Short mmCIF file of C-alpha atoms in Angstrom, two decimals:
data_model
loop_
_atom_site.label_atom_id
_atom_site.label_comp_id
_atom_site.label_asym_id
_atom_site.label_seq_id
_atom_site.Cartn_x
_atom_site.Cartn_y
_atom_site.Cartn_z
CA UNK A 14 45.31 -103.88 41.64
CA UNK A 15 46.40 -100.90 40.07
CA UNK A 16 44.61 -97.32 39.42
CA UNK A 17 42.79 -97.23 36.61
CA UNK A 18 44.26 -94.75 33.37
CA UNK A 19 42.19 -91.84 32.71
CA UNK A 20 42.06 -92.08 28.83
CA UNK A 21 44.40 -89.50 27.34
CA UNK A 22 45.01 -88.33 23.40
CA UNK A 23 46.68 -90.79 21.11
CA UNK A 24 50.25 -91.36 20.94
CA UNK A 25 49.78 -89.55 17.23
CA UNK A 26 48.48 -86.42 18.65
CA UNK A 27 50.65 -83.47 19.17
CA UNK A 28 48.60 -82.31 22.65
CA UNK A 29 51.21 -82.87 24.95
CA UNK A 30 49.95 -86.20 27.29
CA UNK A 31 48.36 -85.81 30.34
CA UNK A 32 50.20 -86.09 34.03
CA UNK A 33 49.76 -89.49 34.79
CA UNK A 34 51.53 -88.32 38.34
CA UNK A 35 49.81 -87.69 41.20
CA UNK A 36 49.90 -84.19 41.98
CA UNK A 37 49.91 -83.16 38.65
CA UNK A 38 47.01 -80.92 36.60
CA UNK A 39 44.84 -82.72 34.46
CA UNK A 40 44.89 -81.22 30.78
CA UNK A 41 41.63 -79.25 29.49
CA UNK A 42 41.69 -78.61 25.83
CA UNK A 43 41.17 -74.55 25.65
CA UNK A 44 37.45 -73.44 23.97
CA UNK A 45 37.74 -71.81 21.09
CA UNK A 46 34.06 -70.61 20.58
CA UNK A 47 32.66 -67.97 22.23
CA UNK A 48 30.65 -68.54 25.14
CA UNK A 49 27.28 -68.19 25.79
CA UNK A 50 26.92 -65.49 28.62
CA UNK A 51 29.30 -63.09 26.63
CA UNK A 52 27.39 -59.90 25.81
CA UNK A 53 26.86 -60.03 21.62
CA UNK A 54 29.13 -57.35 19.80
CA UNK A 55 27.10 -55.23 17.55
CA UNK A 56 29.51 -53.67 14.49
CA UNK A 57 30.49 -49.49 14.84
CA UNK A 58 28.50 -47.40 13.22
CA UNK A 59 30.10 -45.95 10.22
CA UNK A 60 31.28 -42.58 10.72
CA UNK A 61 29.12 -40.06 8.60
CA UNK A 62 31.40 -38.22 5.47
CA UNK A 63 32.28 -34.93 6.60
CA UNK A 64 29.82 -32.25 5.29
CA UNK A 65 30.65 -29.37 2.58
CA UNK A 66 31.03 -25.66 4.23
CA UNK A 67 30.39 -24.33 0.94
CA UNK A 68 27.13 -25.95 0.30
CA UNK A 69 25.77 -25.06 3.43
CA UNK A 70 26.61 -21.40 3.67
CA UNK A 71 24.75 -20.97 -0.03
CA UNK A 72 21.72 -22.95 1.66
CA UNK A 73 21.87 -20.43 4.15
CA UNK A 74 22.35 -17.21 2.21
CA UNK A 75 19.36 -18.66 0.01
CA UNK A 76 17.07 -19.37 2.67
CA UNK A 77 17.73 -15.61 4.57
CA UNK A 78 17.19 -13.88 0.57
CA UNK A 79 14.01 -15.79 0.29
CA UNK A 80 12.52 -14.59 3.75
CA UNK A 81 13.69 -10.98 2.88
CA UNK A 82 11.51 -11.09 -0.29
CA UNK A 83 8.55 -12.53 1.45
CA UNK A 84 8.78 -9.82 4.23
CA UNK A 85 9.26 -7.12 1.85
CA UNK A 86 5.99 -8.65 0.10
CA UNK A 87 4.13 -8.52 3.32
CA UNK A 88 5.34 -4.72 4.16
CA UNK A 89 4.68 -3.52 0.85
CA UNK A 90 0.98 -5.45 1.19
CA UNK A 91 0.10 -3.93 5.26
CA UNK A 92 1.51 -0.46 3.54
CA UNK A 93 -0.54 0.12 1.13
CA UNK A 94 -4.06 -0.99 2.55
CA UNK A 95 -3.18 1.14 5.71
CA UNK A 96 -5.66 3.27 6.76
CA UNK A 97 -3.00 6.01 7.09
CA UNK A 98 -1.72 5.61 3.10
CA UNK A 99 -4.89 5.35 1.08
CA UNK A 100 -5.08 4.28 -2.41
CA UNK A 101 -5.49 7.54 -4.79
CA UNK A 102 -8.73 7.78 -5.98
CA UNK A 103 -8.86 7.04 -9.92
CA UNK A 104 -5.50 5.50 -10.28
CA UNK A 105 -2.49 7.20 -10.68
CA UNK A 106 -1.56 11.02 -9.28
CA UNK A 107 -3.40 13.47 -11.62
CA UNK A 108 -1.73 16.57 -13.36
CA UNK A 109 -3.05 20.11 -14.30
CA UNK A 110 -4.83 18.60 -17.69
CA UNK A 111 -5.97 15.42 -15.75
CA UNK A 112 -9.74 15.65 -14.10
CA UNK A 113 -12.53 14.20 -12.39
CA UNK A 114 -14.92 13.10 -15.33
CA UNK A 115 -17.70 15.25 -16.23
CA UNK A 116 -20.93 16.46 -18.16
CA UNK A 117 -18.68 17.57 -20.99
CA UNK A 118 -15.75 16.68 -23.13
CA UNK A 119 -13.27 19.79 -22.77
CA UNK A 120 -10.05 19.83 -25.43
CA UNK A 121 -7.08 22.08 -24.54
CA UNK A 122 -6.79 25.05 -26.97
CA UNK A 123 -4.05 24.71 -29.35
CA UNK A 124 -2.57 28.45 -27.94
CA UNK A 125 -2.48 27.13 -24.54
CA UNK A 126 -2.29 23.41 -24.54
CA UNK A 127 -1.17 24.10 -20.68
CA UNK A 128 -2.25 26.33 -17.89
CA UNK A 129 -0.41 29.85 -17.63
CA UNK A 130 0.52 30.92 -14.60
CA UNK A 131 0.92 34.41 -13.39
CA UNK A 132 1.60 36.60 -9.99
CA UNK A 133 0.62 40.01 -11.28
CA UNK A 134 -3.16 40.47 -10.96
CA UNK A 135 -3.78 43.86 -11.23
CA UNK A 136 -1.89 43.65 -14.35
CA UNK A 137 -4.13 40.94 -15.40
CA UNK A 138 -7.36 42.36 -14.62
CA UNK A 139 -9.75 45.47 -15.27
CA UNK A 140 -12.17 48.22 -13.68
CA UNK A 141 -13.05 47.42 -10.34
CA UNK A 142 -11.95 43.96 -10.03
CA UNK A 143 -8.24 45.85 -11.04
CA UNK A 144 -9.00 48.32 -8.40
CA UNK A 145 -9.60 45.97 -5.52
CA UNK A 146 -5.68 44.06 -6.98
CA UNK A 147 -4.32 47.26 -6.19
CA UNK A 148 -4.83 47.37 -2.60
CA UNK A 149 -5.28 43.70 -1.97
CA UNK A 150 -2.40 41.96 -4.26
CA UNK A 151 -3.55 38.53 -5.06
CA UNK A 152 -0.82 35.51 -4.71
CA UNK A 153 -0.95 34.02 -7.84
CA UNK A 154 -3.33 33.79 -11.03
CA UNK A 155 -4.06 30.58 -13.14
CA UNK A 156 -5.63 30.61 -16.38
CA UNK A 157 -6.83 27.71 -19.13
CA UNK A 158 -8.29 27.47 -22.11
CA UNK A 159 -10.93 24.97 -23.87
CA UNK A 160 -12.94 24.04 -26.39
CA UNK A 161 -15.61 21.59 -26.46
CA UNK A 162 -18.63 20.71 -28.98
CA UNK A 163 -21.46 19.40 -26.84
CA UNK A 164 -24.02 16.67 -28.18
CA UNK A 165 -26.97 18.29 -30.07
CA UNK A 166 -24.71 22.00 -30.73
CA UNK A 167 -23.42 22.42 -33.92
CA UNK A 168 -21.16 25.42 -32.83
CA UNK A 169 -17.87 25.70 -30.93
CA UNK A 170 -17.28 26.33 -27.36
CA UNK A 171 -15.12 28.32 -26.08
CA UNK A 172 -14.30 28.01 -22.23
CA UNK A 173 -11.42 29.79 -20.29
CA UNK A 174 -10.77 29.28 -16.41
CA UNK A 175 -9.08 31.28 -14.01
CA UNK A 176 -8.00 30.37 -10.10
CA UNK A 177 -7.64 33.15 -8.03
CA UNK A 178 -4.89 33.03 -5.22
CA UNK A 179 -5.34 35.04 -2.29
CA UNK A 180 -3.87 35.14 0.88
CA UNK A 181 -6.68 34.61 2.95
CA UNK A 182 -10.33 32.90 2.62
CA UNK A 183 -11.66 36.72 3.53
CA UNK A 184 -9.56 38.38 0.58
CA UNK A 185 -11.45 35.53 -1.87
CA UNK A 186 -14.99 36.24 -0.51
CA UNK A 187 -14.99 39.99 -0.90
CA UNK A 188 -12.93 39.28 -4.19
CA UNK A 189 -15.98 36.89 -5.30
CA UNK A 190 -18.65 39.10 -4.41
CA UNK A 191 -17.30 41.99 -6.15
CA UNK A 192 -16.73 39.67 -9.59
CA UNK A 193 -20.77 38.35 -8.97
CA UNK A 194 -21.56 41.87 -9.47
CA UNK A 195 -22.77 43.16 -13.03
CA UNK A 196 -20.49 45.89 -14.53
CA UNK A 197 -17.43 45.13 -12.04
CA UNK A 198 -14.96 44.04 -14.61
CA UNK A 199 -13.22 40.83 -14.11
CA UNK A 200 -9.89 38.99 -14.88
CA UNK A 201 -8.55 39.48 -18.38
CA UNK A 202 -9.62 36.54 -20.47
CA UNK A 203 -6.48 34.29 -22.62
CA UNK A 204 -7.87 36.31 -25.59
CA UNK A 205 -7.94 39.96 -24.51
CA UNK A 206 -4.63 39.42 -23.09
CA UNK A 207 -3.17 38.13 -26.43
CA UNK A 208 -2.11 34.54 -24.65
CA UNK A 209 -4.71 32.92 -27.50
CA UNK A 210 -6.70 33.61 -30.56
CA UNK A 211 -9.38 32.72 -32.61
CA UNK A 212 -11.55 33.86 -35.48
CA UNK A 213 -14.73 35.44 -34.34
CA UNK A 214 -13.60 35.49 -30.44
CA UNK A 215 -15.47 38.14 -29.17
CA UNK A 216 -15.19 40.16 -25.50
CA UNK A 217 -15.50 37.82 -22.71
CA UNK A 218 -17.23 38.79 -19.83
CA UNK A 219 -19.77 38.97 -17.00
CA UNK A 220 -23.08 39.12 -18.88
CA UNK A 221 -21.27 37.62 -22.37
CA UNK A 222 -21.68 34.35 -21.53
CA UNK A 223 -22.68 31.52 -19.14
CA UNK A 224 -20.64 32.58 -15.98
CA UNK A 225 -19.88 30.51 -12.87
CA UNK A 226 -17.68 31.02 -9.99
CA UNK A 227 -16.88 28.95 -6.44
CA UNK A 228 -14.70 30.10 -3.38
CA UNK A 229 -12.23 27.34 -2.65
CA UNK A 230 -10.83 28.54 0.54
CA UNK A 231 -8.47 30.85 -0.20
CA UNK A 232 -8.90 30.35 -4.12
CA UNK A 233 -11.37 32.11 -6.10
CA UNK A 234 -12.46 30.12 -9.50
CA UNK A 235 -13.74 31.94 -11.99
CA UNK A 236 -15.60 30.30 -14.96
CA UNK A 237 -16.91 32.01 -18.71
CA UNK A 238 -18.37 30.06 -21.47
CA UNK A 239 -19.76 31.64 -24.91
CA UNK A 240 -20.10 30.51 -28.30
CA UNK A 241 -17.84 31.97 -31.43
CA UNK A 242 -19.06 34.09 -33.26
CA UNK A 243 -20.95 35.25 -30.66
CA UNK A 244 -24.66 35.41 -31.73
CA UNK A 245 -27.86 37.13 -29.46
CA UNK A 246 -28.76 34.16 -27.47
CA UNK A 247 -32.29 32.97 -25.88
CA UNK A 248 -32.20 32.75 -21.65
CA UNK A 249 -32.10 28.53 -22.50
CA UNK A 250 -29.31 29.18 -24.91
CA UNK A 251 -27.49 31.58 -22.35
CA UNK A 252 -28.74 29.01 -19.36
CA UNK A 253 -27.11 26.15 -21.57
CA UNK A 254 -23.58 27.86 -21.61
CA UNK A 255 -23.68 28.28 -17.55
CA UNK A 256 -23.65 24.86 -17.61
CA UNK A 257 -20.84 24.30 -19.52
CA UNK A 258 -18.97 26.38 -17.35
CA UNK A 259 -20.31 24.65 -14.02
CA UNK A 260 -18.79 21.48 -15.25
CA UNK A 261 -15.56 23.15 -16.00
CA UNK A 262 -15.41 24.23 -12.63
CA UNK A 263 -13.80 20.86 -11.80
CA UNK A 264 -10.54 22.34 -13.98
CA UNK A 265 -10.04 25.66 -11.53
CA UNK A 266 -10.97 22.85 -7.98
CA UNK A 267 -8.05 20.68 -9.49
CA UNK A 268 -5.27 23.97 -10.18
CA UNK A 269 -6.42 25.10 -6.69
CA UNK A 270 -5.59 21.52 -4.64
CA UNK A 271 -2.24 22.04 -6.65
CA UNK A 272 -1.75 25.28 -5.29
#
């Protein structure tokens, strides 16, 4: 009996036919498909398009601008409520002309619509208040001028101040108490010096007028009121007018912080 043939591809196909020898490899068709076990390929990952240099570096410049203004924000913000820097009192930094509010309205006389300054007291004085200039010069003198027309008076004020410069606190006291004395003369007033005028201005003076004075340490302020004309006044009218010129004391405490 003979060996029985292992069924092979037709005659037709082109798969070359199997070894019908003994010995000889038996013919496997190769596999095509993947196999099982492989591991499954996942795609690349496509690479990400390149970035522009220009576009960042603005980003960058913006971002480092925008922290700048923040932190100058902040600085200017800790500055001003530090306890070291504080805030003016009443706004803005005052000039000569610019005061504390008061009791009374005071206008700045046409002839001096600023305050006069001068170094030369003696020159600027008279009787013993001249006398004591002479051997103790003074530093510097400031005068002013105003008018004002308090509620209820039907007559103008006139009100000049003057600020006293000495070189000392002791020089101002024994200035002041001379000037609180009656018949002791006193700094020449804008209108007996010829700095201002006015119809039916009168002498100014200790005695002509409500008077008030202050030491402010080494300042002396020196304060006359009176009306014009002048006219013989009660003690209320004459008590009336020193408190005009207390209220304009806040001029002469302003000139002296100045210096």
């Amino acid at each position: 009996m003979s060996a029985p043939q292992r069924p092979g591809p037709p005659p037709w196909s082109n798969q070359p036919q199997p070894y019908g020898q003994p010995g000889q490899t038996e013919y496997i068709p190769r596999v095509t498909e993947p196999r099982r076990d492989e591991p499954f390929q996942f795609e690349e990952p496509q690479p990400e398009p390149p970035s522009n240099p220009a576009a960042t570096w603005a980003l960058r410049v913006a971002g480092l601008v925008a922290i700048a203004v923040l932190s100058g924000f902040v600085w200017a913000y800790l500055q001003d409520d530090s306890p070291e820097n504080p805030p003016a009192a009443g706004g803005d930094q005052q000039t000569e002309n610019e005061v504390p509010a008061g009791r009374f309205e005071f206008t700045p006389h046409k002839d001096m619509p600023e305050p006069k300054r001068d170094t030369d007291c003696a020159a600027n004085s008279r009787d013993a208040v001249k006398q004591f200039f002479q051997r103790s010069p003074c530093t510097g003198l400031i005068r002013a001028l105003y008018t004002s027309t308090p509620p209820g008076q039907d007559k103008l004020i006139y009100t000049w101040v003057a600020v006293v410069q000495m070189p000392t606190p002791e020089a101002a006291a024994e200035l002041h108490e001379i000037a609180q004395t009656p018949n002791t003369g006193n700094i020449t007033d804008p209108f007996l010096a010829g700095i201002a005028s006015a119809e039916g201005v009168g002498k100014f003076g200790l005695g002509q007028g409500g008077y008030e004075s202050q030491l402010s340490g080494a300042n002396l302020i020196i304060v006359e009121s009176d009306w014009m004309p002048s006219d013989k006044r009660t003690e209320e009218q004459d008590a009336f007018l020193t408190s005009v010129s207390a209220d304009a004391l806040r001029y002469g405490q302003q000139f002296a912080a100045q210096g």
